[in-house]
Short mmCIF file of C-alpha atoms in Angstrom, two decimals:
data_model
loop_
_atom_site.label_atom_id
_atom_site.label_comp_id
_atom_site.label_asym_id
_atom_site.label_seq_id
_atom_site.Cartn_x
_atom_site.Cartn_y
_atom_site.Cartn_z
CA UNK A 3 145.28 177.17 69.27
CA UNK A 4 143.27 175.41 66.42
CA UNK A 5 140.97 172.80 67.98
CA UNK A 6 138.06 171.26 66.20
CA UNK A 7 134.43 171.55 67.51
CA UNK A 8 133.15 168.49 69.12
CA UNK A 9 130.02 167.20 70.62
CA UNK A 10 130.32 164.90 73.71
CA UNK A 11 127.81 162.34 75.04
CA UNK A 12 129.60 162.50 78.43
CA UNK A 13 130.08 165.85 80.08
CA UNK A 14 133.19 164.70 81.80
CA UNK A 15 134.83 164.67 78.59
CA UNK A 16 134.68 168.30 77.73
CA UNK A 17 138.16 169.27 79.04
CA UNK A 18 139.83 167.30 76.29
CA UNK A 19 138.36 169.69 73.89
CA UNK A 20 139.41 172.74 75.85
CA UNK A 21 142.74 171.31 76.23
CA UNK A 22 145.75 173.68 75.74
CA UNK A 23 147.54 170.95 73.85
CA UNK A 24 147.09 171.30 70.01
CA UNK A 25 145.49 167.99 69.60
CA UNK A 26 144.27 166.72 66.28
CA UNK A 27 142.98 163.27 66.47
CA UNK A 28 143.39 160.98 63.56
CA UNK A 29 146.28 162.73 62.02
CA UNK A 30 147.63 161.01 58.85
CA UNK A 31 150.98 159.35 59.10
CA UNK A 32 152.58 161.89 56.79
CA UNK A 33 151.56 164.80 59.17
CA UNK A 34 154.02 165.95 61.81
CA UNK A 35 154.52 168.85 64.24
CA UNK A 36 157.39 171.11 64.97
CA UNK A 37 157.91 174.66 66.12
CA UNK A 38 158.60 177.84 64.28
CA UNK A 39 159.60 181.32 65.25
CA UNK A 40 157.99 184.58 64.33
CA UNK A 41 159.72 184.48 60.81
CA UNK A 42 158.29 181.08 60.23
CA UNK A 43 161.49 179.43 60.47
CA UNK A 44 161.58 175.90 62.03
CA UNK A 45 163.50 176.07 65.41
CA UNK A 46 162.46 172.50 66.27
CA UNK A 47 161.96 170.25 63.30
CA UNK A 48 158.66 168.80 62.61
CA UNK A 49 159.07 165.10 64.04
CA UNK A 50 156.17 164.85 66.58
CA UNK A 51 152.83 163.17 66.03
CA UNK A 52 151.19 166.11 68.20
CA UNK A 53 152.48 169.13 70.06
CA UNK A 54 151.16 171.72 72.33
CA UNK A 55 152.17 175.23 73.52
CA UNK A 56 155.49 176.08 75.36
CA UNK A 57 154.90 177.23 78.87
CA UNK A 58 157.39 177.46 81.71
CA UNK A 59 160.06 176.50 79.23
CA UNK A 60 158.48 173.09 78.21
CA UNK A 61 155.96 171.93 75.78
CA UNK A 62 153.93 168.60 75.50
CA UNK A 63 154.56 166.40 72.56
CA UNK A 64 153.33 163.08 71.47
CA UNK A 65 155.75 160.49 70.27
CA UNK A 66 155.98 156.81 69.44
CA UNK A 67 157.58 154.66 72.12
CA UNK A 68 158.81 151.03 71.95
CA UNK A 69 158.60 148.77 75.05
CA UNK A 70 158.74 145.14 75.28
CA UNK A 71 158.56 144.80 71.63
CA UNK A 72 155.45 146.79 71.38
CA UNK A 73 154.88 150.32 69.91
CA UNK A 74 152.64 152.74 71.41
CA UNK A 75 152.08 156.59 71.46
CA UNK A 76 152.73 158.56 74.71
CA UNK A 77 152.97 162.15 75.75
CA UNK A 78 156.05 163.83 77.31
CA UNK A 79 157.51 167.35 77.42
CA UNK A 80 160.44 168.88 75.40
CA UNK A 81 162.52 171.84 76.22
CA UNK A 82 163.47 174.71 73.61
CA UNK A 83 166.32 172.75 72.25
CA UNK A 84 163.95 169.90 71.30
CA UNK A 85 165.40 167.61 74.01
CA UNK A 86 163.08 165.35 75.86
CA UNK A 87 162.96 167.01 79.29
CA UNK A 88 160.02 164.68 80.85
CA UNK A 89 159.72 161.10 79.68
CA UNK A 90 157.03 160.25 77.11
CA UNK A 91 154.92 158.02 79.37
CA UNK A 92 151.66 159.74 79.85
CA UNK A 93 148.32 158.90 78.09
CA UNK A 94 147.25 162.46 78.23
CA UNK A 95 148.62 165.80 79.43
CA UNK A 96 147.94 169.46 79.38
CA UNK A 97 150.41 172.38 79.34
CA UNK A 98 152.33 173.69 82.33
CA UNK A 99 151.11 176.60 84.27
CA UNK A 100 152.91 178.01 87.13
CA UNK A 101 155.05 174.93 87.50
CA UNK A 102 152.27 172.27 87.40
CA UNK A 103 150.78 170.41 84.68
CA UNK A 104 147.80 167.93 84.50
CA UNK A 105 148.80 164.45 83.51
CA UNK A 106 147.47 161.05 83.29
CA UNK A 107 149.21 157.72 83.07
CA UNK A 108 147.69 154.75 81.02
CA UNK A 109 144.64 153.33 82.67
CA UNK A 110 145.06 155.72 85.55
CA UNK A 111 143.47 158.94 87.13
CA UNK A 112 144.62 162.56 86.49
CA UNK A 113 147.13 164.19 88.86
CA UNK A 114 149.62 167.02 88.51
CA UNK A 115 153.30 166.91 87.77
CA UNK A 116 156.18 169.04 88.31
CA UNK A 117 158.85 170.11 85.70
CA UNK A 118 160.81 167.02 86.90
CA UNK A 119 157.76 164.86 85.83
CA UNK A 120 156.99 163.69 89.41
CA UNK A 121 153.45 163.76 90.63
CA UNK A 122 153.01 166.33 93.36
CA UNK A 123 149.36 165.95 93.43
CA UNK A 124 148.68 162.36 93.28
CA UNK A 125 146.46 160.92 90.60
CA UNK A 126 142.91 160.91 91.91
CA UNK A 127 140.67 163.03 89.49
CA UNK A 128 138.60 161.76 86.61
CA UNK A 129 139.26 164.95 84.82
CA UNK A 130 141.55 167.95 85.60
CA UNK A 131 142.37 171.21 83.95
CA UNK A 132 145.36 173.59 84.21
CA UNK A 133 145.85 175.91 87.19
CA UNK A 134 144.76 179.48 86.53
CA UNK A 135 144.48 182.25 89.12
CA UNK A 136 145.58 179.74 91.67
CA UNK A 137 142.91 177.22 91.12
CA UNK A 138 142.23 174.31 88.82
CA UNK A 139 139.05 172.68 87.83
CA UNK A 140 138.76 168.95 88.47
CA UNK A 141 136.27 166.27 88.46
CA UNK A 142 135.51 163.57 91.11
CA UNK A 143 133.77 161.55 88.50
CA UNK A 144 130.32 162.93 89.31
CA UNK A 145 130.66 166.61 89.64
CA UNK A 146 133.18 169.40 88.96
CA UNK A 147 134.92 171.63 91.58
CA UNK A 148 138.09 173.58 92.19
CA UNK A 149 141.29 172.62 93.89
CA UNK A 150 144.33 174.47 95.22
CA UNK A 151 147.91 173.62 94.59
CA UNK A 152 148.03 171.08 97.41
CA UNK A 153 145.17 169.16 95.81
CA UNK A 154 142.58 170.23 98.31
CA UNK A 155 139.15 170.98 97.35
CA UNK A 156 138.60 174.74 97.72
CA UNK A 157 135.12 174.69 96.03
CA UNK A 158 133.60 171.35 96.50
CA UNK A 159 132.40 169.40 93.46
CA UNK A 160 128.82 170.59 92.65
CA UNK A 161 128.93 171.51 89.00
CA UNK A 162 128.18 169.62 85.87
CA UNK A 163 130.94 171.75 84.17
CA UNK A 164 133.44 173.99 85.70
CA UNK A 165 135.55 176.11 83.31
CA UNK A 166 138.95 177.53 84.28
CA UNK A 167 139.28 180.78 86.10
CA UNK A 168 140.28 183.72 84.15
CA UNK A 169 140.22 187.34 85.51
CA UNK A 170 139.01 185.87 88.81
CA UNK A 171 135.85 184.76 87.11
CA UNK A 172 134.94 181.05 86.21
CA UNK A 173 131.91 179.92 84.20
CA UNK A 174 129.93 177.01 85.79
CA UNK A 175 127.02 175.04 84.51
CA UNK A 176 124.01 173.56 86.28
CA UNK A 177 121.42 171.52 84.56
CA UNK A 178 118.13 173.37 85.08
CA UNK A 179 115.91 170.37 84.47
CA UNK A 180 114.22 171.57 81.25
CA UNK A 181 115.40 168.80 79.14
CA UNK A 182 118.36 166.92 77.84
CA UNK A 183 121.61 168.77 78.09
CA UNK A 184 123.54 169.08 74.98
CA UNK A 185 127.16 170.40 74.94
CA UNK A 186 129.65 171.57 72.57
CA UNK A 187 133.18 172.81 73.06
CA UNK A 188 135.45 174.79 70.80
CA UNK A 189 138.60 176.12 72.24
CA UNK A 190 137.67 177.99 75.44
CA UNK A 191 134.10 178.45 74.39
CA UNK A 192 131.37 176.32 75.92
CA UNK A 193 127.78 176.00 74.47
CA UNK A 194 125.18 174.16 76.35
CA UNK A 195 121.30 174.09 75.83
CA UNK A 196 119.22 172.87 78.71
CA UNK A 197 121.57 174.15 81.21
CA UNK A 198 122.04 177.28 83.46
CA UNK A 199 125.45 179.11 83.28
CA UNK A 200 126.67 181.21 86.10
CA UNK A 201 130.04 182.81 86.75
CA UNK A 202 131.55 182.45 90.29
CA UNK A 203 134.36 184.04 92.05
CA UNK A 204 137.26 182.38 93.78
CA UNK A 205 135.08 181.72 96.92
CA UNK A 206 132.57 180.07 94.89
CA UNK A 207 130.03 182.93 95.19
CA UNK A 208 127.88 183.44 92.25
CA UNK A 209 128.78 187.04 90.76
CA UNK A 210 126.95 186.60 87.33
CA UNK A 211 123.56 184.85 87.18
CA UNK A 212 122.74 184.42 83.70
CA UNK A 213 120.61 182.32 81.21
CA UNK A 214 123.18 182.49 78.44
CA UNK A 215 123.30 179.23 76.03
CA UNK A 216 126.89 179.69 75.70
CA UNK A 217 129.86 181.21 77.83
CA UNK A 218 133.56 181.55 77.56
CA UNK A 219 136.62 182.60 79.62
CA UNK A 220 137.33 186.22 80.22
CA UNK A 221 140.00 188.02 78.29
CA UNK A 222 140.69 191.72 78.55
CA UNK A 223 137.76 192.03 80.95
CA UNK A 224 135.13 190.55 78.54
CA UNK A 225 133.75 187.08 78.11
CA UNK A 226 131.82 185.54 75.10
CA UNK A 227 128.17 184.99 75.81
CA UNK A 228 125.51 183.40 73.46
CA UNK A 229 121.75 183.94 73.36
CA UNK A 230 119.58 181.43 71.41
CA UNK A 231 116.34 179.60 71.83
CA UNK A 232 116.08 180.19 75.58
CA UNK A 233 115.89 183.92 74.93
CA UNK A 234 113.61 183.85 71.91
CA UNK A 235 116.24 184.49 69.42
CA UNK A 236 116.47 182.53 66.23
CA UNK A 237 118.67 179.63 66.33
CA UNK A 238 121.67 179.36 65.75
CA UNK A 239 123.00 181.27 68.81
CA UNK A 240 124.35 184.79 68.37
CA UNK A 241 127.48 185.63 70.29
CA UNK A 242 128.43 188.90 71.99
CA UNK A 243 130.52 189.87 75.05
CA UNK A 244 129.72 190.48 78.63
CA UNK A 245 131.87 192.43 81.24
CA UNK A 246 132.69 191.20 84.86
CA UNK A 247 129.23 192.51 86.00
CA UNK A 248 127.47 190.47 83.43
CA UNK A 249 126.41 193.47 81.50
CA UNK A 250 126.36 193.10 77.60
CA UNK A 251 128.97 195.29 76.16
CA UNK A 252 128.98 194.02 72.65
CA UNK A 253 125.51 193.04 71.63
CA UNK A 254 124.94 189.30 70.35
CA UNK A 255 125.35 189.52 66.66
CA UNK A 256 128.17 187.05 65.62
CA UNK A 257 127.95 183.51 64.46
CA UNK A 258 131.06 182.54 66.43
CA UNK A 259 133.74 184.30 68.65
CA UNK A 260 137.04 183.92 70.51
CA UNK A 261 137.51 185.35 73.93
CA UNK A 262 139.47 188.80 73.60
CA UNK A 263 143.27 188.81 73.88
CA UNK A 264 145.68 191.66 73.49
CA UNK A 265 142.80 194.17 72.83
CA UNK A 266 141.12 192.34 70.02
CA UNK A 267 138.59 189.43 69.63
CA UNK A 268 138.21 187.16 66.65
CA UNK A 269 134.58 187.11 65.38
CA UNK A 270 132.68 185.35 62.65
CA UNK A 271 129.82 186.84 60.68
CA UNK A 272 126.89 184.89 59.26
CA UNK A 273 123.55 185.29 57.51
CA UNK A 274 120.45 183.45 56.54
CA UNK A 275 120.21 182.33 52.87
CA UNK A 276 117.27 181.37 50.82
CA UNK A 277 117.45 177.76 49.54
CA UNK A 278 114.13 177.43 48.08
CA UNK A 279 110.50 178.66 48.34
CA UNK A 280 109.84 179.12 52.03
CA UNK A 281 113.21 177.67 53.14
CA UNK A 282 116.52 179.22 54.33
CA UNK A 283 119.66 177.99 55.89
CA UNK A 284 122.28 179.62 58.18
CA UNK A 285 125.49 180.29 56.30
CA UNK A 286 128.67 181.01 58.32
CA UNK A 287 130.74 183.83 57.00
CA UNK A 288 134.15 185.05 57.17
CA UNK A 289 136.30 185.73 60.31
CA UNK A 290 137.83 189.13 61.34
CA UNK A 291 138.62 190.94 64.36
CA UNK A 292 136.98 193.62 66.68
CA UNK A 293 138.25 195.68 69.48
CA UNK A 294 136.83 195.49 73.09
CA UNK A 295 134.40 198.21 72.13
CA UNK A 296 132.95 196.30 69.39
CA UNK A 297 134.46 198.15 66.46
CA UNK A 298 135.78 196.17 63.43
CA UNK A 299 139.59 196.61 63.23
CA UNK A 300 140.63 193.82 60.92
CA UNK A 301 138.02 193.14 58.09
CA UNK A 302 136.03 189.78 57.99
CA UNK A 303 138.25 187.92 55.26
CA UNK A 304 139.59 184.74 56.71
CA UNK A 305 138.08 181.12 56.77
CA UNK A 306 139.19 180.69 60.35
CA UNK A 307 140.89 183.03 63.00
CA UNK A 308 142.45 182.35 66.45
CA UNK A 309 143.12 184.80 69.28
CA UNK A 310 146.12 187.02 69.23
CA UNK A 311 149.23 185.88 71.33
CA UNK A 312 152.48 187.71 71.47
CA UNK A 313 151.33 190.00 68.64
CA UNK A 314 150.32 187.42 66.10
CA UNK A 315 147.19 185.37 65.49
CA UNK A 316 146.64 182.29 63.41
CA UNK A 317 144.34 182.64 60.31
CA UNK A 318 143.12 180.19 57.75
CA UNK A 319 143.11 181.03 54.00
CA UNK A 320 142.01 178.34 51.51
CA UNK A 321 142.51 175.51 54.04
CA UNK A 322 145.83 176.39 55.21
CA UNK A 323 146.98 178.21 58.41
CA UNK A 324 149.40 181.21 58.71
CA UNK A 325 149.77 184.19 61.00
CA UNK A 326 148.84 187.90 60.85
CA UNK A 327 149.94 190.87 62.79
CA UNK A 328 147.40 193.42 64.54
CA UNK A 329 147.02 195.28 61.30
CA UNK A 330 145.79 192.21 59.50
CA UNK A 331 148.80 191.91 57.45
CA UNK A 332 150.00 188.21 56.70
CA UNK A 333 153.44 188.06 58.33
CA UNK A 334 153.85 184.11 57.93
CA UNK A 335 152.20 182.73 54.88
CA UNK A 336 149.39 180.29 55.16
CA UNK A 337 151.05 176.82 54.64
CA UNK A 338 150.35 174.71 57.64
CA UNK A 339 147.71 171.90 58.04
CA UNK A 340 147.08 173.00 61.64
CA UNK A 341 148.64 175.35 63.96
CA UNK A 342 148.95 176.73 67.58
CA UNK A 343 149.54 180.14 69.33
CA UNK A 344 152.81 181.74 69.79
CA UNK A 345 154.08 181.33 73.38
CA UNK A 346 157.70 181.98 74.44
CA UNK A 347 158.37 183.03 70.96
CA UNK A 348 157.67 179.67 69.36
CA UNK A 349 154.36 178.15 67.84
CA UNK A 350 153.56 174.58 67.18
CA UNK A 351 152.68 173.86 63.44
CA UNK A 352 151.70 170.67 61.48
CA UNK A 353 153.10 170.09 58.09
CA UNK A 354 152.54 167.30 55.58
CA UNK A 355 155.78 165.61 54.69
#
């Protein structure tokens, strides 16, 4: 899913950027979201202000609602026929996972709803993420921990950031007290300087103790990891991949990466460029794909690239997004302003009308 990089003054805001909803703030009034199939045909017409991935047969969408003569924007959920299955009444939502979705009513806390739209875990959290591996990261307002499907704390709040579990590992962040913590989030990649990243298992035990400046969720047994100023490597960070034991399998060398999926990972090259006598600047390069051994399998040629899902991946060419197959062949021409990943044979895309 295409989510823009953002910097946050408040750590508690980070989940909005890692949201599985294909949010694009500040969309122009002539831009709308719909859903296409693998041929690029619209199955659900582009009528929504925002849209996210289908999961469990439902997808979050944002629409205008009229109440008491006032117009506002709210999130609800549609089915694959484009029918509103859960009333659009929420200020924020994330996607469904195993029958539950995080949701927040206007001026309220986060809780979890079922597919009927009823809260089964009452709103009580300042922030909340989707369930994964049976647990969900949630914040009590001060720290992050993990809850079970009954809403009980399984790992008590103690982290400044707690990322969702994947492959029975979750990245968590402690401030190490060396200075101000700066955080940026892009999709499921978390970069923080001045902090100490660990990976924990579902009991809360630290299984990877690292000093990486950046971490990400596991996919295909590997997770993104960045080294930078803390390791004496020239800034900006360089990204590689670690296994579940914390061993570097693909050495840090890329300007940016995504977690692997379906045996491939999107990676971005980069290089230093001289801009005058004694001066140089970092120039991000093109995106391509490597396999889990670090071998390039799709050459670096795209302006942007997303993880593979259901055999296709979103790529950006000349400011527009389309989709490629695993050989790198374009199968849906780049023509969308924004896009999301294919799930349940449909992908959300944004067009200008």
